[in-house]
Amino acid sequence: MQSKIVLLPGDGIGPEVVHQAQRVLETIAKRFGHQLQFSEHLIGGIAIDATGDALPDATTVACKSADAILLGAVGGPKWDDPNAKTRPEAGLLKIRKELGLFANLRPIVTFDELLDSSPLKREIIEGTDILFYRELTGGLYFGPSGLEELADGQQRAFSTAVYTTSEVERIVRMAALAAQKRRNKLTMVDKANVLEASRLWRRVSARIMKEEFPSIEYDVVLVDSMAMHLLSRPTSFDVVVTSNMFGDILTDEASMLPGSLGMLPSASLGSDGPGLYEPIHGSAPDIAGKGIANPLATILASAMLLRHSLGLEAEAAAIESAVKAVLAAGHRTADLVRKGQPSLGTVAITEHVLAALSV
Ligand code: NAD
């Protein structure tokens, strides 16, 4: 199989972790007999420095003709001036829009070897394996909003949650298809007791599930209850689908379960075209250039890329098993050990992943 992959290393530790994930992809391609063609393009602060634009046209063109995109991270203090004409994050928002990426996937998986790094008790989180589908291009963050001055000197502000039937249908369908390949369970999270937009979600989602996925175990949970259930019974969820803002908050809450930012990948997908894969952490300017960044989230993002954009399930699973084997053998980067404990750098831990892949 021949595929084109665009690498967008970005800023801070982005290039360090993306280049290690590239080595892993090259190794897996060799082992399974695939041809992956890589090209590297600018996004974020580094793109602003080079071109004045956080997402140069050349990057957009390359991404549109790729099979998949692997992104590091964007941003850093150098580009934080609030009066600047553009910011690195503008590149991220624009690429999502250009590629029509309406679904954000975030797997929340705890690794047995890292259970003690979690702020929650081992017996609660052990065995957690949730896949979130967050709607990414609608709802409260994109609906009409405004700010007006009132006659009595106050200001009045509003933001509106807007969804259409088809926007709900496409993400519920995508999440249900994923549930079929996992434990056949889907939870839809809303606030239908208060919000009209949530009532649309509830009706549309129930219809899709009844008509198209009758064998999936389906339930609905109110978002405020979900915030509690995630901390009290995370192992009872399989695939969770929800709207933009609820997903934003719940996935950040859930990201604390595994205990380290350096272990969590994510993907953004549209109905066709390339998917965008990235670690959930940022550019970590405090450790950039030191060679100590944990590359495992980006390596796990590359596994998601193989699974969701290239349809290579066995290859994806091989990477995930290799990461587990490396942790089981006791190898850790600095973010996964107590201060002062011995740890491996970015390249050294990747070498162990490569070795585990070659077994
Ligand atoms: P961050 O995720 O970059 O860092 C938070 C803390 O976690 C830091 O102490 C950092 O050293 C540590 N950390 C993060 N990733 C790590 C890794 N792989 N290995 C080891 N330690 C790791 O978040 P922040 O400090 O709030 O943001 C830094 C910059 O990143 C900001 O400019 C922010 O806007 C940007 N950011 C970008 C993205 C993105 O590109 N998707 C996401 C979040 C933040």
PDB file of N, CA, C and O in Angstrom, residues 132-188:
ATOM      1  N   PHE A 132     -13.879   9.013  22.898  1.00  0.00           N
ATOM      2  CA  PHE A 132     -14.778  10.163  22.773  1.00  0.00           C
ATOM      3  C   PHE A 132     -14.895  10.609  21.327  1.00  0.00           C
ATOM      4  O   PHE A 132     -13.884  10.685  20.611  1.00  0.00           O
ATOM      5  N   TYR A 133     -16.113  10.942  20.892  1.00  0.00           N
ATOM      6  CA  TYR A 133     -16.352  11.628  19.624  1.00  0.00           C
ATOM      7  C   TYR A 133     -16.946  12.983  19.963  1.00  0.00           C
ATOM      8  O   TYR A 133     -18.099  13.071  20.377  1.00  0.00           O
ATOM      9  N   ARG A 134     -16.141  14.030  19.816  1.00  0.00           N
ATOM     10  CA  ARG A 134     -16.614  15.390  20.088  1.00  0.00           C
ATOM     11  C   ARG A 134     -16.905  16.093  18.768  1.00  0.00           C
ATOM     12  O   ARG A 134     -16.037  16.123  17.880  1.00  0.00           O
ATOM     13  N   GLU A 135     -18.105  16.677  18.637  1.00  0.00           N
ATOM     14  CA  GLU A 135     -18.424  17.454  17.429  1.00  0.00           C
ATOM     15  C   GLU A 135     -17.534  18.705  17.467  1.00  0.00           C
ATOM     16  O   GLU A 135     -17.377  19.338  18.500  1.00  0.00           O
ATOM     17  N   LEU A 136     -16.954  19.048  16.315  1.00  0.00           N
ATOM     18  CA  LEU A 136     -15.877  20.054  16.367  1.00  0.00           C
ATOM     19  C   LEU A 136     -16.174  21.357  15.638  1.00  0.00           C
ATOM     20  O   LEU A 136     -15.441  22.340  15.795  1.00  0.00           O
ATOM     21  N   THR A 137     -17.206  21.393  14.821  1.00  0.00           N
ATOM     22  CA  THR A 137     -17.357  22.604  13.988  1.00  0.00           C
ATOM     23  C   THR A 137     -18.700  23.301  14.169  1.00  0.00           C
ATOM     24  O   THR A 137     -19.036  24.205  13.414  1.00  0.00           O
ATOM     25  N   GLY A 138     -19.500  22.879  15.155  1.00  0.00           N
ATOM     26  CA  GLY A 138     -20.802  23.527  15.359  1.00  0.00           C
ATOM     27  C   GLY A 138     -20.992  23.909  16.812  1.00  0.00           C
ATOM     28  O   GLY A 138     -20.044  23.972  17.595  1.00  0.00           O
ATOM     29  N   GLY A 139     -22.265  24.155  17.173  1.00  0.00           N
ATOM     30  CA  GLY A 139     -22.602  24.418  18.566  1.00  0.00           C
ATOM     31  C   GLY A 139     -22.225  25.808  19.048  1.00  0.00           C
ATOM     32  O   GLY A 139     -22.013  26.738  18.266  1.00  0.00           O
ATOM     33  N   LEU A 140     -22.098  25.901  20.351  1.00  0.00           N
ATOM     34  CA  LEU A 140     -21.915  27.193  21.021  1.00  0.00           C
ATOM     35  C   LEU A 140     -20.686  27.977  20.544  1.00  0.00           C
ATOM     36  O   LEU A 140     -20.667  29.195  20.562  1.00  0.00           O
ATOM     37  N   TYR A 141     -19.642  27.265  20.105  1.00  0.00           N
ATOM     38  CA  TYR A 141     -18.401  27.960  19.725  1.00  0.00           C
ATOM     39  C   TYR A 141     -18.493  28.606  18.343  1.00  0.00           C
ATOM     40  O   TYR A 141     -17.638  29.406  17.980  1.00  0.00           O
ATOM     41  N   PHE A 142     -19.524  28.212  17.563  1.00  0.00           N
ATOM     42  CA  PHE A 142     -19.608  28.741  16.201  1.00  0.00           C
ATOM     43  C   PHE A 142     -20.945  29.414  15.904  1.00  0.00           C
ATOM     44  O   PHE A 142     -21.133  29.965  14.837  1.00  0.00           O
ATOM     45  N   GLY A 143     -21.890  29.380  16.850  1.00  0.00           N
ATOM     46  CA  GLY A 143     -23.203  29.991  16.632  1.00  0.00           C
ATOM     47  C   GLY A 143     -23.115  31.507  16.756  1.00  0.00           C
ATOM     48  O   GLY A 143     -22.083  32.049  17.154  1.00  0.00           O
ATOM     49  N   PRO A 144     -24.218  32.203  16.424  1.00  0.00           N
ATOM     50  CA  PRO A 144     -24.218  33.664  16.529  1.00  0.00           C
ATOM     51  C   PRO A 144     -23.877  34.109  17.952  1.00  0.00           C
ATOM     52  O   PRO A 144     -24.348  33.525  18.924  1.00  0.00           O
ATOM     53  N   SER A 145     -23.034  35.127  18.048  1.00  0.00           N
ATOM     54  CA  SER A 145     -22.683  35.657  19.373  1.00  0.00           C
ATOM     55  C   SER A 145     -22.576  37.165  19.270  1.00  0.00           C
ATOM     56  O   SER A 145     -22.445  37.716  18.167  1.00  0.00           O
ATOM     57  N   GLY A 146     -22.651  37.840  20.372  1.00  0.00           N
ATOM     58  CA  GLY A 146     -22.552  39.299  20.300  1.00  0.00           C
ATOM     59  C   GLY A 146     -22.424  39.932  21.664  1.00  0.00           C
ATOM     60  O   GLY A 146     -22.583  39.273  22.702  1.00  0.00           O
ATOM     61  N   LEU A 147     -22.094  41.196  21.611  1.00  0.00           N
ATOM     62  CA  LEU A 147     -21.922  41.987  22.830  1.00  0.00           C
ATOM     63  C   LEU A 147     -22.569  43.330  22.569  1.00  0.00           C
ATOM     64  O   LEU A 147     -22.302  43.958  21.545  1.00  0.00           O
ATOM     65  N   GLU A 148     -23.465  43.750  23.460  1.00  0.00           N
ATOM     66  CA  GLU A 148     -24.087  45.059  23.229  1.00  0.00           C
ATOM     67  C   GLU A 148     -24.073  45.901  24.494  1.00  0.00           C
ATOM     68  O   GLU A 148     -23.995  45.379  25.611  1.00  0.00           O
ATOM     69  N   GLU A 149     -24.100  47.214  24.292  1.00  0.00           N
ATOM     70  CA  GLU A 149     -24.115  48.150  25.410  1.00  0.00           C
ATOM     71  C   GLU A 149     -25.574  48.453  25.744  1.00  0.00           C
ATOM     72  O   GLU A 149     -26.364  48.784  24.860  1.00  0.00           O
ATOM     73  N   LEU A 150     -25.952  48.353  27.018  1.00  0.00           N
ATOM     74  CA  LEU A 150     -27.325  48.644  27.409  1.00  0.00           C
ATOM     75  C   LEU A 150     -27.427  50.095  27.898  1.00  0.00           C
ATOM     76  O   LEU A 150     -26.422  50.702  28.298  1.00  0.00           O
ATOM     77  N   ALA A 151     -28.639  50.612  27.869  1.00  0.00           N
ATOM     78  CA  ALA A 151     -28.858  52.013  28.227  1.00  0.00           C
ATOM     79  C   ALA A 151     -28.425  52.290  29.673  1.00  0.00           C
ATOM     80  O   ALA A 151     -27.966  53.389  29.998  1.00  0.00           O
ATOM     81  N   ASP A 152     -28.547  51.277  30.552  1.00  0.00           N
ATOM     82  CA  ASP A 152     -28.195  51.521  31.968  1.00  0.00           C
ATOM     83  C   ASP A 152     -26.701  51.358  32.244  1.00  0.00           C
ATOM     84  O   ASP A 152     -26.282  51.290  33.388  1.00  0.00           O
ATOM     85  N   GLY A 153     -25.878  51.270  31.153  1.00  0.00           N
ATOM     86  CA  GLY A 153     -24.421  51.216  31.339  1.00  0.00           C
ATOM     87  C   GLY A 153     -23.870  49.800  31.431  1.00  0.00           C
ATOM     88  O   GLY A 153     -22.661  49.591  31.433  1.00  0.00           O
ATOM     89  N   GLN A 154     -24.768  48.809  31.532  1.00  0.00           N
ATOM     90  CA  GLN A 154     -24.284  47.414  31.563  1.00  0.00           C
ATOM     91  C   GLN A 154     -23.942  46.955  30.151  1.00  0.00           C
ATOM     92  O   GLN A 154     -24.370  47.572  29.169  1.00  0.00           O
ATOM     93  N   GLN A 155     -23.244  45.833  30.083  1.00  0.00           N
ATOM     94  CA  GLN A 155     -23.056  45.176  28.801  1.00  0.00           C
ATOM     95  C   GLN A 155     -23.875  43.894  28.801  1.00  0.00           C
ATOM     96  O   GLN A 155     -24.104  43.295  29.860  1.00  0.00           O
ATOM     97  N   ARG A 156     -24.348  43.482  27.618  1.00  0.00           N
ATOM     98  CA  ARG A 156     -25.095  42.231  27.499  1.00  0.00           C
ATOM     99  C   ARG A 156     -24.406  41.387  26.441  1.00  0.00           C
ATOM    100  O   ARG A 156     -24.121  41.879  25.351  1.00  0.00           O
ATOM    101  N   ALA A 157     -24.076  40.138  26.803  1.00  0.00           N
ATOM    102  CA  ALA A 157     -23.372  39.260  25.853  1.00  0.00           C
ATOM    103  C   ALA A 157     -24.156  37.986  25.658  1.00  0.00           C
ATOM    104  O   ALA A 157     -24.854  37.532  26.565  1.00  0.00           O
ATOM    105  N   PHE A 158     -24.043  37.407  24.460  1.00  0.00           N
ATOM    106  CA  PHE A 158     -24.715  36.122  24.231  1.00  0.00           C
ATOM    107  C   PHE A 158     -23.910  35.267  23.267  1.00  0.00           C
ATOM    108  O   PHE A 158     -23.197  35.772  22.403  1.00  0.00           O
ATOM    109  N   SER A 159     -24.004  33.948  23.460  1.00  0.00           N
ATOM    110  CA  SER A 159     -23.446  32.953  22.534  1.00  0.00           C
ATOM    111  C   SER A 159     -24.550  31.932  22.315  1.00  0.00           C
ATOM    112  O   SER A 159     -25.258  31.593  23.261  1.00  0.00           O
ATOM    113  N   THR A 160     -24.684  31.450  21.097  1.00  0.00           N
ATOM    114  CA  THR A 160     -25.829  30.594  20.780  1.00  0.00           C
ATOM    115  C   THR A 160     -25.371  29.220  20.308  1.00  0.00           C
ATOM    116  O   THR A 160     -24.488  29.124  19.453  1.00  0.00           O
ATOM    117  N   ALA A 161     -25.995  28.174  20.863  1.00  0.00           N
ATOM    118  CA  ALA A 161     -25.683  26.805  20.420  1.00  0.00           C
ATOM    119  C   ALA A 161     -26.612  26.459  19.267  1.00  0.00           C
ATOM    120  O   ALA A 161     -27.830  26.419  19.445  1.00  0.00           O
ATOM    121  N   VAL A 162     -26.049  26.252  18.091  1.00  0.00           N
ATOM    122  CA  VAL A 162     -26.863  25.929  16.915  1.00  0.00           C
ATOM    123  C   VAL A 162     -26.399  24.598  16.332  1.00  0.00           C
ATOM    124  O   VAL A 162     -25.194  24.406  16.130  1.00  0.00           O
ATOM    125  N   TYR A 163     -27.345  23.686  16.089  1.00  0.00           N
ATOM    126  CA  TYR A 163     -27.030  22.437  15.373  1.00  0.00           C
ATOM    127  C   TYR A 163     -28.121  22.131  14.370  1.00  0.00           C
ATOM    128  O   TYR A 163     -29.290  22.467  14.592  1.00  0.00           O
ATOM    129  N   THR A 164     -27.751  21.497  13.265  1.00  0.00           N
ATOM    130  CA  THR A 164     -28.746  21.035  12.304  1.00  0.00           C
ATOM    131  C   THR A 164     -28.842  19.499  12.407  1.00  0.00           C
ATOM    132  O   THR A 164     -27.923  18.849  12.929  1.00  0.00           O
ATOM    133  N   THR A 165     -29.924  18.963  11.861  1.00  0.00           N
ATOM    134  CA  THR A 165     -30.127  17.508  11.881  1.00  0.00           C
ATOM    135  C   THR A 165     -28.918  16.782  11.294  1.00  0.00           C
ATOM    136  O   THR A 165     -28.398  15.828  11.885  1.00  0.00           O
ATOM    137  N   SER A 166     -28.452  17.271  10.129  1.00  0.00           N
ATOM    138  CA  SER A 166     -27.374  16.518   9.459  1.00  0.00           C
ATOM    139  C   SER A 166     -26.059  16.596  10.227  1.00  0.00           C
ATOM    140  O   SER A 166     -25.266  15.655  10.204  1.00  0.00           O
ATOM    141  N   GLU A 167     -25.826  17.712  10.938  1.00  0.00           N
ATOM    142  CA  GLU A 167     -24.599  17.795  11.737  1.00  0.00           C
ATOM    143  C   GLU A 167     -24.599  16.752  12.855  1.00  0.00           C
ATOM    144  O   GLU A 167     -23.564  16.179  13.194  1.00  0.00           O
ATOM    145  N   VAL A 168     -25.781  16.518  13.443  1.00  0.00           N
ATOM    146  CA  VAL A 168     -25.865  15.508  14.513  1.00  0.00           C
ATOM    147  C   VAL A 168     -25.777  14.105  13.907  1.00  0.00           C
ATOM    148  O   VAL A 168     -25.030  13.249  14.398  1.00  0.00           O
ATOM    149  N   GLU A 169     -26.500  13.900  12.795  1.00  0.00           N
ATOM    150  CA  GLU A 169     -26.529  12.569  12.181  1.00  0.00           C
ATOM    151  C   GLU A 169     -25.120  12.068  11.850  1.00  0.00           C
ATOM    152  O   GLU A 169     -24.771  10.929  12.158  1.00  0.00           O
ATOM    153  N   ARG A 170     -24.313  12.937  11.222  1.00  0.00           N
ATOM    154  CA  ARG A 170     -23.020  12.445  10.713  1.00  0.00           C
ATOM    155  C   ARG A 170     -22.075  12.046  11.847  1.00  0.00           C
ATOM    156  O   ARG A 170     -21.369  11.053  11.742  1.00  0.00           O
ATOM    157  N   ILE A 171     -22.107  12.761  12.967  1.00  0.00           N
ATOM    158  CA  ILE A 171     -21.163  12.383  14.037  1.00  0.00           C
ATOM    159  C   ILE A 171     -21.695  11.197  14.841  1.00  0.00           C
ATOM    160  O   ILE A 171     -20.925  10.329  15.269  1.00  0.00           O
ATOM    161  N   VAL A 172     -23.008  11.116  15.023  1.00  0.00           N
ATOM    162  CA  VAL A 172     -23.566   9.966  15.747  1.00  0.00           C
ATOM    163  C   VAL A 172     -23.297   8.689  14.946  1.00  0.00           C
ATOM    164  O   VAL A 172     -22.884   7.662  15.493  1.00  0.00           O
ATOM    165  N   ARG A 173     -23.471   8.797  13.611  1.00  0.00           N
ATOM    166  CA  ARG A 173     -23.205   7.639  12.748  1.00  0.00           C
ATOM    167  C   ARG A 173     -21.735   7.207  12.854  1.00  0.00           C
ATOM    168  O   ARG A 173     -21.425   6.031  13.001  1.00  0.00           O
ATOM    169  N   MET A 174     -20.836   8.194  12.801  1.00  0.00           N
ATOM    170  CA  MET A 174     -19.404   7.888  12.865  1.00  0.00           C
ATOM    171  C   MET A 174     -19.060   7.195  14.192  1.00  0.00           C
ATOM    172  O   MET A 174     -18.324   6.210  14.239  1.00  0.00           O
ATOM    173  N   ALA A 175     -19.647   7.718  15.283  1.00  0.00           N
ATOM    174  CA  ALA A 175     -19.369   7.155  16.610  1.00  0.00           C
ATOM    175  C   ALA A 175     -19.962   5.742  16.713  1.00  0.00           C
ATOM    176  O   ALA A 175     -19.335   4.836  17.279  1.00  0.00           O
ATOM    177  N   ALA A 176     -21.157   5.541  16.144  1.00  0.00           N
ATOM    178  CA  ALA A 176     -21.804   4.228  16.222  1.00  0.00           C
ATOM    179  C   ALA A 176     -20.993   3.184  15.441  1.00  0.00           C
ATOM    180  O   ALA A 176     -20.824   2.047  15.889  1.00  0.00           O
ATOM    181  N   LEU A 177     -20.476   3.590  14.278  1.00  0.00           N
ATOM    182  CA  LEU A 177     -19.655   2.660  13.489  1.00  0.00           C
ATOM    183  C   LEU A 177     -18.416   2.243  14.284  1.00  0.00           C
ATOM    184  O   LEU A 177     -17.994   1.088  14.257  1.00  0.00           O
ATOM    185  N   ALA A 178     -17.847   3.209  15.026  1.00  0.00           N
ATOM    186  CA  ALA A 178     -16.673   2.890  15.850  1.00  0.00           C
ATOM    187  C   ALA A 178     -17.062   1.940  16.979  1.00  0.00           C
ATOM    188  O   ALA A 178     -16.325   1.002  17.297  1.00  0.00           O
ATOM    189  N   ALA A 179     -18.248   2.162  17.565  1.00  0.00           N
ATOM    190  CA  ALA A 179     -18.698   1.300  18.673  1.00  0.00           C
ATOM    191  C   ALA A 179     -18.851  -0.148  18.195  1.00  0.00           C
ATOM    192  O   ALA A 179     -18.508  -1.088  18.917  1.00  0.00           O
ATOM    193  N   GLN A 180     -19.334  -0.310  16.942  1.00  0.00           N
ATOM    194  CA  GLN A 180     -19.502  -1.667  16.398  1.00  0.00           C
ATOM    195  C   GLN A 180     -18.182  -2.422  16.352  1.00  0.00           C
ATOM    196  O   GLN A 180     -18.149  -3.635  16.464  1.00  0.00           O
ATOM    197  N   LYS A 181     -17.082  -1.657  16.146  1.00  0.00           N
ATOM    198  CA  LYS A 181     -15.774  -2.329  16.048  1.00  0.00           C
ATOM    199  C   LYS A 181     -15.134  -2.495  17.430  1.00  0.00           C
ATOM    200  O   LYS A 181     -14.044  -3.025  17.547  1.00  0.00           O
ATOM    201  N   ARG A 182     -15.795  -1.944  18.479  1.00  0.00           N
ATOM    202  CA  ARG A 182     -15.227  -2.045  19.820  1.00  0.00           C
ATOM    203  C   ARG A 182     -16.137  -2.928  20.678  1.00  0.00           C
ATOM    204  O   ARG A 182     -16.343  -4.074  20.368  1.00  0.00           O
ATOM    205  N   ARG A 183     -16.707  -2.355  21.763  1.00  0.00           N
ATOM    206  CA  ARG A 183     -17.513  -3.178  22.670  1.00  0.00           C
ATOM    207  C   ARG A 183     -19.016  -2.997  22.443  1.00  0.00           C
ATOM    208  O   ARG A 183     -19.828  -3.328  23.292  1.00  0.00           O
ATOM    209  N   ASN A 184     -19.374  -2.372  21.293  1.00  0.00           N
ATOM    210  CA  ASN A 184     -20.773  -2.293  20.856  1.00  0.00           C
ATOM    211  C   ASN A 184     -21.656  -1.486  21.814  1.00  0.00           C
ATOM    212  O   ASN A 184     -22.810  -1.820  22.048  1.00  0.00           O
ATOM    213  N   LYS A 185     -21.088  -0.398  22.364  1.00  0.00           N
ATOM    214  CA  LYS A 185     -21.836   0.403  23.333  1.00  0.00           C
ATOM    215  C   LYS A 185     -21.639   1.874  23.021  1.00  0.00           C
ATOM    216  O   LYS A 185     -20.498   2.305  22.800  1.00  0.00           O
ATOM    217  N   LEU A 186     -22.718   2.648  22.981  1.00  0.00           N
ATOM    218  CA  LEU A 186     -22.594   4.087  22.699  1.00  0.00           C
ATOM    219  C   LEU A 186     -23.369   4.891  23.740  1.00  0.00           C
ATOM    220  O   LEU A 186     -24.521   4.582  24.039  1.00  0.00           O
ATOM    221  N   THR A 187     -22.709   5.922  24.264  1.00  0.00           N
ATOM    222  CA  THR A 187     -23.360   6.840  25.203  1.00  0.00           C
ATOM    223  C   THR A 187     -23.409   8.214  24.566  1.00  0.00           C
ATOM    224  O   THR A 187     -22.384   8.723  24.110  1.00  0.00           O
ATOM    225  N   MET A 188     -24.603   8.820  24.522  1.00  0.00           N
ATOM    226  CA  MET A 188     -24.728  10.180  23.992  1.00  0.00           C
ATOM    227  C   MET A 188     -24.928  11.125  25.171  1.00  0.00           C
ATOM    228  O   MET A 188     -25.742  10.852  26.051  1.00  0.00           O
TER     229      MET A 188
END
